[in-house]
mmCIF file of C-alpha atoms in Angstrom:
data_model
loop_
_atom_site.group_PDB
_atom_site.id
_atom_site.type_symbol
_atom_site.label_atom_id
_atom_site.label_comp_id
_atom_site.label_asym_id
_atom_site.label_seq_id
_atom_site.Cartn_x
_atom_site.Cartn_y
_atom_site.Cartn_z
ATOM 1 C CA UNK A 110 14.062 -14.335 -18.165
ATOM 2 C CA UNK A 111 12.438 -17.583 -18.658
ATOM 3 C CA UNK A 112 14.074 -20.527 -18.980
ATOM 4 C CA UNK A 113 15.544 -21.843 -22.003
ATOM 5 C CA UNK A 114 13.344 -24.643 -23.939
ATOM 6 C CA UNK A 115 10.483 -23.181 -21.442
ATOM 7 C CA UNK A 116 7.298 -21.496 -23.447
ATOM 8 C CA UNK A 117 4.968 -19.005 -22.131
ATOM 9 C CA UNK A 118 2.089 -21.888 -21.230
ATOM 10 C CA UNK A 119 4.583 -23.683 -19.185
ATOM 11 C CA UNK A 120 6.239 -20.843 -17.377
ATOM 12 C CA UNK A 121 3.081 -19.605 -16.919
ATOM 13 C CA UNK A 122 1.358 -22.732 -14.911
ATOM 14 C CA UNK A 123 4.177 -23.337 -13.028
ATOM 15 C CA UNK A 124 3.160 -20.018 -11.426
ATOM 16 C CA UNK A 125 -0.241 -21.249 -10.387
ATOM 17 C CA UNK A 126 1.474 -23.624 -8.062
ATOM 18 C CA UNK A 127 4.570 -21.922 -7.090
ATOM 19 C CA UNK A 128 2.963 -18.578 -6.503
ATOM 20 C CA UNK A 129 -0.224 -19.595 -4.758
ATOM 21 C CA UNK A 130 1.785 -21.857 -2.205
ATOM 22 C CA UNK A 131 4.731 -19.108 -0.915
ATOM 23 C CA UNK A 132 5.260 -19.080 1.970
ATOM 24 C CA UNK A 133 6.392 -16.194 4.550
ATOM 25 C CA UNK A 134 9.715 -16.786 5.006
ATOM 26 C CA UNK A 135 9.915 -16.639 1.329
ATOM 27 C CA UNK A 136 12.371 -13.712 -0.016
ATOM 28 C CA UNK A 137 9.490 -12.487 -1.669
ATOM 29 C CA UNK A 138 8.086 -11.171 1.605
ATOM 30 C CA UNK A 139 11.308 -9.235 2.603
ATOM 31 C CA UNK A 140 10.376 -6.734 -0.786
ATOM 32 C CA UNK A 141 10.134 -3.498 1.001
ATOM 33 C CA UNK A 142 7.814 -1.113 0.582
ATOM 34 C CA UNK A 143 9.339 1.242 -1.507
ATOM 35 C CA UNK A 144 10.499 -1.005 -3.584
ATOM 36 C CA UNK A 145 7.536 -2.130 -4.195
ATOM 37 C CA UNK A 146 5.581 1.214 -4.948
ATOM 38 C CA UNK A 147 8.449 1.596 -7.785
ATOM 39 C CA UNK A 148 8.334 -1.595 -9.046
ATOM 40 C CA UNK A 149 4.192 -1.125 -9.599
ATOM 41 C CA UNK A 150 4.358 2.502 -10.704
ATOM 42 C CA UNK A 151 7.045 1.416 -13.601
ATOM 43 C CA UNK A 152 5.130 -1.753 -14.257
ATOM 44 C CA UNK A 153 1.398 0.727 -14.616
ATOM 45 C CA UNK A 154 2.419 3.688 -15.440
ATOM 46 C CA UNK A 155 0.632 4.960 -12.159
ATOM 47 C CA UNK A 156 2.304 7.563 -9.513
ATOM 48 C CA UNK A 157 1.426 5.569 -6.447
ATOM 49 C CA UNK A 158 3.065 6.814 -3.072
ATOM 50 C CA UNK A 159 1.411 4.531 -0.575
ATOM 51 C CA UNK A 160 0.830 0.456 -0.430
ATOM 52 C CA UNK A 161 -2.817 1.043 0.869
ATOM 53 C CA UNK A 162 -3.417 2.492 -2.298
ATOM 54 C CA UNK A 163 -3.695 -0.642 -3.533
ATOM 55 C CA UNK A 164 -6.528 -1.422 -1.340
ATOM 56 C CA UNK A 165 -9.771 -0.367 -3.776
ATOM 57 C CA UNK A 166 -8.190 -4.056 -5.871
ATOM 58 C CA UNK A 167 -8.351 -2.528 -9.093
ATOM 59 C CA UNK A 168 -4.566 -2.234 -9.014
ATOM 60 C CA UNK A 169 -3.836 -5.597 -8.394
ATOM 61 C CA UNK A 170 -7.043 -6.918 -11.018
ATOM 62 C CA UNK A 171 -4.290 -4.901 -13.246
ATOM 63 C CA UNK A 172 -1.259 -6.481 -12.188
ATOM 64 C CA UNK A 173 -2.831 -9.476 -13.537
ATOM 65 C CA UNK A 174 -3.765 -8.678 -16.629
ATOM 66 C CA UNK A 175 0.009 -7.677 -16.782
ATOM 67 C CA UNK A 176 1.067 -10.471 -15.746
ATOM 68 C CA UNK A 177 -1.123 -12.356 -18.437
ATOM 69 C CA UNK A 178 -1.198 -9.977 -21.520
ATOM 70 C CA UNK A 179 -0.147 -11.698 -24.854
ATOM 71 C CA UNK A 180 -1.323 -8.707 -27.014
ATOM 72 C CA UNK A 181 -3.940 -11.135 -29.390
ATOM 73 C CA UNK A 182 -7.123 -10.652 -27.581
ATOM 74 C CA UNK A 183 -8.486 -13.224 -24.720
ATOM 75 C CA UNK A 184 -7.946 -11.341 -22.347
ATOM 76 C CA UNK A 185 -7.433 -13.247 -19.010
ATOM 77 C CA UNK A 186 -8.888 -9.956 -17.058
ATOM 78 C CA UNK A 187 -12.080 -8.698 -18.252
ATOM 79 C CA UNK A 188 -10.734 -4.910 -17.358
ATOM 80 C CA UNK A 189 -14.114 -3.225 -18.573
ATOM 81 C CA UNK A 190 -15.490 -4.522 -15.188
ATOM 82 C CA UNK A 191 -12.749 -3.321 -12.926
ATOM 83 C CA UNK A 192 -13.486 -0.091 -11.114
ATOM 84 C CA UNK A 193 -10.905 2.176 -10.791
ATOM 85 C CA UNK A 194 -13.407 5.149 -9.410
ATOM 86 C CA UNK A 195 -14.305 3.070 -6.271
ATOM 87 C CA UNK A 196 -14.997 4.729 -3.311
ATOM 88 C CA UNK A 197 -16.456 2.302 -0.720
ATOM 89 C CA UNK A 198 -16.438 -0.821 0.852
ATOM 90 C CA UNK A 199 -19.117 -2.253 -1.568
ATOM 91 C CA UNK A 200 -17.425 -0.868 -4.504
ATOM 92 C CA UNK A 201 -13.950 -2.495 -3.705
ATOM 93 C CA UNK A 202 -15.556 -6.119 -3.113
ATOM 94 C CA UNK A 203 -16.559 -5.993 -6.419
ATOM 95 C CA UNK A 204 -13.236 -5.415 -8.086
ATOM 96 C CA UNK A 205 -11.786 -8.618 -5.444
ATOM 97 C CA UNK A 206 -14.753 -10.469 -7.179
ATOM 98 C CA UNK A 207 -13.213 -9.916 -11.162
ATOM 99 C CA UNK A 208 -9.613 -10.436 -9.142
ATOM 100 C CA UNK A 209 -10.852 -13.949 -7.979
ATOM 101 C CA UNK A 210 -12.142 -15.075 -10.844
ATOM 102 C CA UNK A 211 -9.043 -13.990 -12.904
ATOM 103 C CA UNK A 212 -7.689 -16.684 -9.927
ATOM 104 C CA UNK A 213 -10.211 -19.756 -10.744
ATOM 105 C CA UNK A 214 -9.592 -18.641 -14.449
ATOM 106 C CA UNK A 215 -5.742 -19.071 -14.026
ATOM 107 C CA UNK A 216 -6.301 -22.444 -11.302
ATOM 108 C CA UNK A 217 -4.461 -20.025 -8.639
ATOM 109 C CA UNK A 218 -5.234 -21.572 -5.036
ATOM 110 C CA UNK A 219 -4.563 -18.420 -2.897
ATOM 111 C CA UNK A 220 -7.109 -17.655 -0.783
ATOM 112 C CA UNK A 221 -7.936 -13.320 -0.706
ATOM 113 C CA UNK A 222 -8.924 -11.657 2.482
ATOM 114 C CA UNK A 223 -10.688 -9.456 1.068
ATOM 115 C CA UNK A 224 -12.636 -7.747 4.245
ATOM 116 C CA UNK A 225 -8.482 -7.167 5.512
ATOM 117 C CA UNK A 226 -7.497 -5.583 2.487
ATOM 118 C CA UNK A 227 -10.672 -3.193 1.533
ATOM 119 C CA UNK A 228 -9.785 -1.756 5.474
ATOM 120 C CA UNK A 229 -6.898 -0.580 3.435
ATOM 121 C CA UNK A 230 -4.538 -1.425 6.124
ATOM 122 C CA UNK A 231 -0.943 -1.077 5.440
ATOM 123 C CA UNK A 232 0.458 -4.547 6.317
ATOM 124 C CA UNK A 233 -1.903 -6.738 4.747
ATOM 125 C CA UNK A 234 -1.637 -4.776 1.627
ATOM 126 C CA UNK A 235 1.762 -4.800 1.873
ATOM 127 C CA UNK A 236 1.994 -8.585 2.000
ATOM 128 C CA UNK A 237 -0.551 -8.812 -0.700
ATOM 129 C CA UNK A 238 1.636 -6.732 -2.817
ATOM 130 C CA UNK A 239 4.166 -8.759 -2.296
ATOM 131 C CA UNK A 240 2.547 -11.963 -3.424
ATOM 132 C CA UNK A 241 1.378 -10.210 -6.627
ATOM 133 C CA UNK A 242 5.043 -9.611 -7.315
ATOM 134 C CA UNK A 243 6.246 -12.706 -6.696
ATOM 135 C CA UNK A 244 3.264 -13.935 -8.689
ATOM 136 C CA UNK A 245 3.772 -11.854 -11.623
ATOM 137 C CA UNK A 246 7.684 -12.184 -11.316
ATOM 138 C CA UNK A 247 6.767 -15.892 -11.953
ATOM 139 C CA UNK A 248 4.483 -15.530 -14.533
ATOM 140 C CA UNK A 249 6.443 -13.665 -16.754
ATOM 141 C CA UNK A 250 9.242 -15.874 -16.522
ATOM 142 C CA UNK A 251 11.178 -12.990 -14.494
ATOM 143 C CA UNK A 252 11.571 -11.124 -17.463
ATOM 144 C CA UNK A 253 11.362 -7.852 -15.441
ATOM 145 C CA UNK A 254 8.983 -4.969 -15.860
ATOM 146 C CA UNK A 255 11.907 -3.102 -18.550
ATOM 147 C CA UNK A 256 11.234 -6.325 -21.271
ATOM 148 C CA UNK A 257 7.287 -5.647 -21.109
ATOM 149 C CA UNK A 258 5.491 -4.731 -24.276
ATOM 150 C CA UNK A 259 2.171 -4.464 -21.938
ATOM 151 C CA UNK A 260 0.465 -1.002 -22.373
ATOM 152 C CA UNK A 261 -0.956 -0.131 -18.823
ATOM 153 C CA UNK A 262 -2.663 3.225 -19.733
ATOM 154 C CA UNK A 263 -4.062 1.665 -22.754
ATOM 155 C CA UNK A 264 -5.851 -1.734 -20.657
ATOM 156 C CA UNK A 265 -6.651 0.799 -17.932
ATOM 157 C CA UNK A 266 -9.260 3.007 -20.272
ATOM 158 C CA UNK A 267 -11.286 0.183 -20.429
ATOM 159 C CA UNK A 268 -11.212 -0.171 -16.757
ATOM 160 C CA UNK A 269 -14.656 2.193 -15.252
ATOM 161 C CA UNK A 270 -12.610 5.494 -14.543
ATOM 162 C CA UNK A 271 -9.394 4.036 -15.776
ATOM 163 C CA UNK A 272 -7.964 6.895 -17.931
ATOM 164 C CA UNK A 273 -8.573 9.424 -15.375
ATOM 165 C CA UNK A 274 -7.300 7.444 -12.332
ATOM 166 C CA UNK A 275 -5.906 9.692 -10.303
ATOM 167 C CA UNK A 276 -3.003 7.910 -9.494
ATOM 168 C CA UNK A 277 -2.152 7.707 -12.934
ATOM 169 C CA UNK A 278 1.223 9.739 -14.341
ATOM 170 C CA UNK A 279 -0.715 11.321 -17.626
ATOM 171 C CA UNK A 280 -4.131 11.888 -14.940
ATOM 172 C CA UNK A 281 -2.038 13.428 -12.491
ATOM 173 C CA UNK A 282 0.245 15.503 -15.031
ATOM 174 C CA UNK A 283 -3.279 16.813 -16.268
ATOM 175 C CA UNK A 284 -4.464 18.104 -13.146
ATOM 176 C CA UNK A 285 -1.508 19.622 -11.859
ATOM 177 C CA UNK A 286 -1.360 21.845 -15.229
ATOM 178 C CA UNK A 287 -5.037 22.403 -14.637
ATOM 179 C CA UNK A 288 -4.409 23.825 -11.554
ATOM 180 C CA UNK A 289 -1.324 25.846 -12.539
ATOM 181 C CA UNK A 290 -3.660 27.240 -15.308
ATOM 182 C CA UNK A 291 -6.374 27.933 -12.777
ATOM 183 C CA UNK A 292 -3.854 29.855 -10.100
ATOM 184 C CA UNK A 293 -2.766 32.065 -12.660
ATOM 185 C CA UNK A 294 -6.424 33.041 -13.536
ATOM 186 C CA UNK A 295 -6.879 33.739 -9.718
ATOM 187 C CA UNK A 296 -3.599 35.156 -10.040
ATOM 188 C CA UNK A 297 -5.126 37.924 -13.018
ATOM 189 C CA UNK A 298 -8.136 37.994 -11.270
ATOM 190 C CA UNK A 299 -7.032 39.409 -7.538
ATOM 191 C CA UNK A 300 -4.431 41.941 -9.965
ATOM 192 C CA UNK A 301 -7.755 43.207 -11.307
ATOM 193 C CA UNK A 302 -9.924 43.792 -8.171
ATOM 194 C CA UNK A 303 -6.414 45.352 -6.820
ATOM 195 C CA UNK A 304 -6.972 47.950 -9.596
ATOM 196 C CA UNK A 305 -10.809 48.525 -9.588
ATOM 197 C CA UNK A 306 -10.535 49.319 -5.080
ATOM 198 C CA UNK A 307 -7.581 51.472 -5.921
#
């Protein structure tokens, strides 16, 4: 929770210095993996099983907007020009390039490294993740994902291939009915051809 006599300005650019300058010994780099994944899946809505997930950026360009929602418009994260469909190389830089001008945006000094984390190595997205935790953790005032108001799968349609992420719970829920549906037409189908040989 934020501080009492603290508003939502003043938490909020105390995180620009706090979060930028952590350093590794900080606690917020002992976060382990899967607590991470759970804390991002609760926090997006998304069904995430792996940190290098991650590594495309249009999960963390999300985190931010998160982190910065207020609900009346301005948004701090221009979401319509995140890409949650990328594929390649190319296609991630671009999403680091909205992330890191949400940064100049919000005055946070932390420097990406971008051609580590497109790779989609596990460490370094691991320790990003980390810092976007710690970030948002500070952000927010620690008010903890539970006392959000922030509609991820709502922000994430406007996002290029946002409501059909597949890492998404209602995206993934869709597909595995679709292909429940589909087995049991396969299902009908090899009963029939049974018939017609016999």
């Amino acid at each position: 929770r934020r501080r009492r006599g603290t508003t939502r300005d003043e938490t909020t650019n105390g995180s620009r210095g706090m979060a930028s300058t952590t350093g590794m010994m900080h606690d917020a780099f002992f976060v382990g993996r899967n607590e991470l994944i759970a804390w991002v899946n609760a926090l997006l809505a998304l069904r995430l099983t792996k940190v290098e997930q991650c590594a495309s950026g249009a999960v963390y360009c999300q985190i931010m907007d998160a982190a910065h929602w207020s609900g009346r418009g301005g948004d701090v994260v221009p979401m319509r020009r995140v890409n949650f469909e990328a594929k390649s190389e190319h296609e991630f830089v671009q999403n680091y390039k909205v992330l890191q001008l949400v940064f100049e945006r919000m005055h946070v000094a932390k420097n990406v490294e971008v051609q580590k984390l497109i790779k989609g190595r596990p460490l370094d997205n691991l320790e990003f993740l980390q810092w976007m935790k710690r970030y948002y953790d500070t952000a927010t005032g620690g008010a903890g994902v539970e006392n959000s108001t922030y509609d991820a799968e709502e922000r994430r349609a406007c996002a290029r291939g946002g409501a059909e992420y597949a890492g998404a719970r209602k995206a993934s829920v869709t597909s595995e009915r679709a292909g429940h549906r589909g087995g049991n037409a396969r299902g009908r189908g090899s009963r029939t051809t049974t018939t017609t040989t016999t």
